[in-house]
Amino acid sequence: MPGASSSACSSPASAKNTARPNRAFPHLSPTDTPTLKDVARLIKDGKAKRVIVMAGAGISTAAGIPDFRSPGTGLYDNLQRYDLPYPEAIFDLDFLEERPEAFYTLAKELYPGNFKPTTSHYFFRLLQDKGLLHGCWTQNVDTLERATNIKDGLIVEAHGSFASATCTHCKKPYTKEEIKPAIMRGEVVRCAEKPCKGRRDALVKPDIVFFGEGLPEQFFSRMHHFSSCDLLLVLGTSLSVGPFNSLVHRVPSTCPRVLINLESVGEAERPGAQGFEFERDGARDVRWLGEADRGVEELCDLLGWRDELRRLKEEGWRELDAAEGKGVREEKEEGKGAEEKREEVVERVGEAAGEKEPSEEVSNDSKEVDALAQAVEGVSLEAQEDVDEDQTSTKL
């Protein structure tokens, strides 16, 4: 019959015409896989005006700061040989009270002024200068985003930071400048307010999130910004800790999402589930594997921003050196590589904790603690031993 024949012949063409377009990258066909080149095109064409970046420890390793979870090189992995009940104990409130030396040694090593921002940090600043940065959400406590002069109103430090401190007992706030001299001398900082005198639990703790503590209020009050994001950049994070890792799902369904990381993370377990889908037709997700700084440089090359980024970083470093003075960063420190600096941080924190006894086995509790981390967010600590308060404590 003519009618039946006509219908059969038109069916394949109709199916082809109904293929879903790529709403995140309109210039691509539904079967094309988007790359950084396509991301650069969106920015050049003015279709990405509200960029949110989500950053993890991978953007700071190039500065010499160890990340926490990387096998072999991460802080937790390398602290296993020292006398801690488990490596993550370095950020546990109970252990802080019992043996605060380990944390305050880490605080001294990571304190603002000891490290310079990386290329990735200055890329965020460049986005701000071009009026494109809608938010800078970081898991890092090192304040390197602030050091580039990104506006406070754009930064959300999901795990807190060293930018301020609070007494763990009376809750008196302190500035980082007030406690810096004591921390840089390697001393445990105790509050000297009247209700706190003589109390072991009256420690002046930098406002970084320990296990069991709530996230900063800003994390929740600014979460709505993701609903108006039109380009999400995720750099240097394992996306293994919630609720930070859930933020990638808060952008609109048409918003391109870009992962720049050493390894692929955050992928959906099955089609249609939450998570990145890099391979499906009409994908909005882009994956670039490698060091964060290299990925940023490649994107800037595609945008024609490479020289601007280099100048911004050079000028920023000069300003930091002038502000801090060369006494803060001695020449020998300046010449050290990032890996050497990371090893020294781990070694000094480990020395404060003490070596394990030769017969003592390394605990495998870290997996259990990582599960806790995903539930409460942050980083952690716990252990036993007493402290010589006269020699190791400073009161403010």
XYZ file of C-alpha atoms in Angstrom:
396
model
C 0.000 0.000 0.000
C 1.333 3.476 -0.833
C 0.659 4.792 2.637
C 2.544 1.984 4.344
C 5.465 2.214 1.920
C 5.808 5.963 2.439
C 5.785 5.577 6.221
C 8.459 2.882 6.184
C 10.769 4.912 3.952
C 10.512 8.088 6.024
C 11.080 6.448 9.399
C 14.933 6.337 9.407
C 15.199 9.946 8.303
C 12.773 11.029 10.993
C 14.790 9.231 13.654
C 17.953 10.919 12.463
C 16.348 14.346 12.573
C 15.186 13.883 16.162
C 18.726 13.388 17.533
C 19.118 15.636 20.574
C 21.352 18.672 19.981
C 24.181 19.464 22.369
C 22.633 22.193 24.503
C 25.863 22.899 26.388
C 27.955 23.248 23.229
C 25.523 24.376 20.498
C 28.247 24.453 17.823
C 28.862 20.694 18.178
C 26.907 17.861 16.606
C 25.223 15.440 19.030
C 27.936 12.820 18.484
C 30.944 15.124 18.935
C 32.979 14.872 22.143
C 33.692 18.352 23.562
C 37.266 19.350 24.426
C 39.041 22.343 25.984
C 38.991 23.923 22.527
C 35.202 23.971 22.670
C 35.286 25.426 26.180
C 37.541 28.223 24.930
C 35.119 28.897 22.084
C 32.225 29.343 24.517
C 34.231 31.886 26.507
C 35.382 33.727 23.374
C 31.818 33.851 22.038
C 30.569 35.390 25.294
C 28.452 32.359 26.185
C 30.232 31.756 29.492
C 29.858 34.846 31.675
C 29.267 33.330 35.115
C 32.109 30.890 35.713
C 32.366 28.981 38.991
C 35.576 27.159 39.875
C 35.760 24.265 42.340
C 39.294 23.586 43.542
C 41.005 20.899 45.584
C 44.487 20.218 46.893
C 45.771 19.416 43.409
C 46.037 23.105 42.565
C 48.367 23.736 45.529
C 50.767 20.803 45.190
C 52.815 22.779 42.662
C 53.438 25.297 45.465
C 54.924 22.550 47.653
C 51.847 21.867 49.783
C 51.008 18.152 50.133
C 47.509 17.029 49.333
C 45.741 14.717 51.754
C 44.640 11.567 49.962
C 46.973 10.836 47.017
C 48.543 7.357 47.393
C 52.275 7.607 47.992
C 52.548 11.398 48.117
C 49.528 12.519 50.170
C 49.810 13.745 53.746
C 47.736 10.899 55.194
C 49.740 8.216 53.398
C 53.066 9.621 54.538
C 52.010 10.133 58.163
C 51.326 6.422 58.642
C 54.904 5.793 59.778
C 54.555 8.248 62.661
C 52.995 7.826 66.088
C 49.420 8.773 65.266
C 46.422 6.523 65.990
C 45.580 6.994 62.306
C 46.944 9.588 59.846
C 43.728 11.619 59.686
C 44.003 12.143 63.446
C 45.960 15.304 62.662
C 42.546 17.027 62.329
C 40.563 15.430 65.163
C 39.405 17.633 68.054
C 40.058 15.013 70.733
C 43.613 14.460 69.528
C 44.130 18.214 69.275
C 43.356 18.523 72.982
C 45.496 15.533 73.995
C 48.522 16.147 71.775
C 48.297 19.523 70.060
C 51.956 19.669 68.957
C 51.365 17.702 65.752
C 48.647 20.040 64.481
C 50.470 23.239 65.435
C 53.564 21.945 63.644
C 51.433 21.439 60.540
C 49.938 24.905 61.041
C 53.428 26.405 61.109
C 54.354 24.620 57.884
C 51.174 25.611 56.024
C 50.665 29.076 57.493
C 49.856 31.921 55.082
C 53.051 33.494 53.782
C 55.024 30.265 53.511
C 53.895 29.466 49.972
C 53.089 31.352 46.794
C 49.964 30.887 44.683
C 50.276 28.681 41.617
C 49.376 29.275 37.988
C 45.914 27.843 38.681
C 45.305 30.344 41.487
C 46.246 33.235 39.225
C 43.985 31.861 36.500
C 41.079 32.289 38.909
C 42.210 35.858 39.505
C 42.379 36.424 35.736
C 38.789 35.238 35.414
C 37.856 37.792 38.070
C 39.714 40.576 36.280
C 37.819 39.768 33.089
C 34.498 39.921 34.923
C 33.797 36.215 34.450
C 34.314 34.749 37.934
C 30.987 33.962 39.587
C 32.492 32.063 42.518
C 35.688 30.424 43.747
C 34.877 27.380 45.878
C 37.901 25.714 47.423
C 38.527 22.726 49.677
C 41.964 24.117 50.525
C 42.774 25.800 53.840
C 45.995 27.465 52.634
C 44.390 30.851 51.707
C 46.315 30.982 48.411
C 43.157 32.148 46.634
C 43.123 35.184 48.925
C 46.829 35.769 48.253
C 46.031 36.500 44.599
C 43.609 39.266 45.691
C 40.451 37.527 44.603
C 37.594 39.375 46.298
C 36.372 37.884 49.576
C 32.811 37.945 48.282
C 33.734 35.441 45.578
C 35.659 32.967 47.746
C 34.001 30.139 49.649
C 36.464 28.126 51.747
C 34.454 24.951 52.205
C 36.776 23.524 54.852
C 37.593 26.848 56.486
C 41.092 28.324 56.408
C 44.005 29.775 58.337
C 42.651 33.283 57.708
C 41.178 33.489 61.220
C 41.119 31.520 64.481
C 38.825 30.846 67.448
C 39.291 29.654 71.024
C 37.936 26.127 71.272
C 36.479 26.871 74.736
C 35.254 30.469 75.022
C 34.923 31.006 71.241
C 36.824 34.291 71.287
C 37.845 35.158 67.701
C 41.448 35.890 66.755
C 43.034 37.190 63.575
C 45.791 35.236 61.865
C 48.159 38.116 62.638
C 47.510 37.759 66.386
C 48.510 34.117 66.518
C 51.127 34.049 63.769
C 54.184 34.877 65.955
C 53.463 31.982 68.319
C 52.685 29.552 65.524
C 55.849 30.470 63.634
C 57.823 29.747 66.818
C 56.286 26.270 66.794
C 54.291 26.827 69.970
C 50.888 25.551 70.992
C 48.592 28.580 71.177
C 46.298 28.780 74.209
C 43.677 31.375 75.067
C 44.460 33.616 78.052
C 40.917 34.914 78.597
C 39.789 34.583 82.228
C 37.381 31.650 81.661
C 40.126 29.787 79.805
C 43.098 30.052 82.149
C 44.446 26.655 83.103
C 42.147 24.770 80.726
C 43.724 22.247 78.376
C 40.792 22.558 75.985
C 41.180 26.345 75.553
C 43.257 26.224 72.384
C 43.291 28.979 69.785
C 42.572 26.905 66.688
C 42.726 28.246 63.136
C 39.245 28.154 61.649
C 39.724 25.055 59.522
C 37.058 22.364 59.661
C 37.932 19.387 61.848
C 36.011 16.111 61.883
C 32.679 16.598 63.620
C 32.563 20.356 63.011
C 30.026 22.084 60.810
C 30.925 23.726 57.526
C 31.192 27.526 57.291
C 27.879 29.348 56.970
C 28.951 30.745 53.593
C 28.983 27.258 52.123
C 25.213 27.073 52.486
C 24.249 30.728 52.056
C 26.018 31.001 48.684
C 25.081 27.610 47.291
C 22.304 29.177 45.218
C 24.957 30.793 42.994
C 25.359 27.458 41.215
C 21.865 27.756 39.735
C 23.015 30.692 37.581
C 26.419 29.245 36.641
C 27.036 28.872 32.896
C 30.484 27.211 33.060
C 31.800 25.010 35.868
C 35.541 24.335 36.158
C 36.611 21.563 38.568
C 40.356 21.395 39.249
C 42.662 19.225 41.351
C 40.139 17.385 43.507
C 39.251 13.749 44.092
C 35.578 14.707 44.579
C 35.526 12.065 47.312
C 34.279 14.216 50.193
C 30.734 15.446 50.588
C 28.922 17.724 50.551
C 31.539 19.559 48.438
C 31.407 16.865 45.763
C 27.633 17.319 45.392
C 28.060 20.873 44.126
C 28.822 19.682 40.585
C 25.166 18.595 40.340
C 23.775 22.003 41.314
C 24.480 23.738 38.005
C 21.777 23.836 35.300
C 21.524 20.818 33.000
C 22.741 22.956 30.096
C 25.863 24.160 31.939
C 29.169 22.754 30.609
C 31.295 21.085 33.289
C 35.064 20.756 32.917
C 37.295 18.433 34.949
C 41.026 19.252 34.995
C 42.669 16.619 37.158
C 45.408 13.991 37.313
C 42.815 11.233 37.047
C 39.200 10.872 36.084
C 36.885 11.257 39.089
C 33.228 11.842 39.826
C 31.901 9.768 36.930
C 28.314 8.512 36.917
C 28.046 4.843 37.876
C 25.409 4.275 35.198
C 23.819 6.319 32.385
C 21.477 8.938 33.776
C 22.885 8.752 37.298
C 24.491 11.746 38.983
C 28.081 12.320 37.972
C 30.155 13.266 34.965
C 29.265 11.599 31.651
C 32.208 12.265 29.368
C 31.464 9.736 26.641
C 27.745 9.965 25.935
C 26.288 11.667 22.871
C 25.571 15.340 23.453
C 27.891 15.357 26.455
C 28.227 18.579 28.411
C 31.206 17.260 30.388
C 34.837 17.786 29.365
C 37.787 15.860 30.776
C 41.448 16.964 30.638
C 43.855 14.698 32.524
C 47.134 16.034 33.876
C 48.486 18.586 36.343
C 46.116 21.463 37.044
C 48.610 24.153 36.038
C 49.224 22.462 32.670
C 45.513 22.240 31.950
C 45.026 25.893 32.841
C 47.922 26.896 30.587
C 46.471 24.930 27.679
C 43.084 26.601 28.122
C 44.738 30.018 28.298
C 46.699 29.249 25.115
C 43.414 28.507 23.350
C 41.962 31.768 24.699
C 45.033 33.856 23.865
C 45.465 34.687 27.578
C 48.817 32.989 28.230
C 50.906 36.184 28.349
C 48.356 37.917 30.594
C 48.425 34.972 32.977
C 52.223 34.910 33.095
C 52.440 38.656 33.797
C 49.755 38.445 36.488
C 51.629 35.664 38.262
C 55.010 37.418 38.048
C 53.567 40.682 39.379
C 51.711 38.841 42.126
C 54.839 37.048 43.305
C 56.791 40.312 43.389
C 54.061 41.932 45.490
C 54.026 39.001 47.918
C 57.801 39.087 48.323
C 57.679 42.825 48.965
C 54.877 42.455 51.519
C 56.351 39.493 53.400
C 60.019 40.356 53.119
C 62.746 37.948 52.138
C 63.156 36.886 55.748
C 59.934 34.909 55.446
C 61.068 32.972 52.410
C 64.809 32.488 52.580
C 66.712 32.048 49.345
C 67.309 28.363 50.060
C 63.554 27.859 50.388
C 62.929 29.729 47.137
C 65.140 27.313 45.248
C 63.488 24.143 46.482
C 61.183 22.124 44.295
C 57.567 21.449 45.190
C 58.235 17.783 45.941
C 61.086 18.585 48.324
C 58.928 21.124 50.155
C 56.093 18.609 50.530
C 58.460 16.011 51.966
C 59.758 18.506 54.526
C 56.220 19.394 55.653
C 55.419 15.722 56.268
C 58.731 15.120 58.039
C 58.310 18.020 60.461
C 54.737 17.106 61.339
C 55.823 13.511 61.820
C 58.651 14.540 64.124
C 56.129 16.357 66.320
C 54.009 13.204 66.503
C 56.991 10.886 67.070
C 58.109 7.702 65.318
C 56.109 4.503 65.606
C 57.646 1.626 67.551
C 59.260 -0.891 65.136
C 56.816 -3.607 66.190
C 53.786 -1.366 65.751
C 51.728 -2.048 62.664
C 50.261 0.711 60.543
C 46.564 1.076 61.220
C 44.058 0.500 58.455
C 41.452 2.661 60.144
C 41.924 5.374 57.506
C 39.246 3.824 55.284
C 36.756 4.065 58.134
C 37.800 7.653 58.780
C 37.425 8.538 55.090
C 33.845 7.330 55.310
C 33.364 9.659 58.267
C 34.924 12.476 56.269
C 32.341 12.069 53.547
C 29.587 12.367 56.127
C 30.798 15.361 58.085
C 33.294 17.074 55.783
C 36.742 18.330 56.503
C 39.912 16.724 57.791
C 40.833 15.063 61.160
C 42.865 13.951 64.245
C 43.070 11.864 67.495
C 45.591 10.324 70.058
C 46.900 10.003 73.592
C 49.961 11.535 75.285
C 50.459 14.477 77.544
C 52.119 17.764 76.708
C 54.643 19.849 78.625
C 52.521 22.993 78.780
C 55.322 25.132 80.170
C 57.560 24.524 77.174
C 55.100 24.109 74.324
C 52.261 26.523 75.089
C 51.798 30.186 74.348
C 48.895 32.200 75.745
C 47.319 35.168 74.004
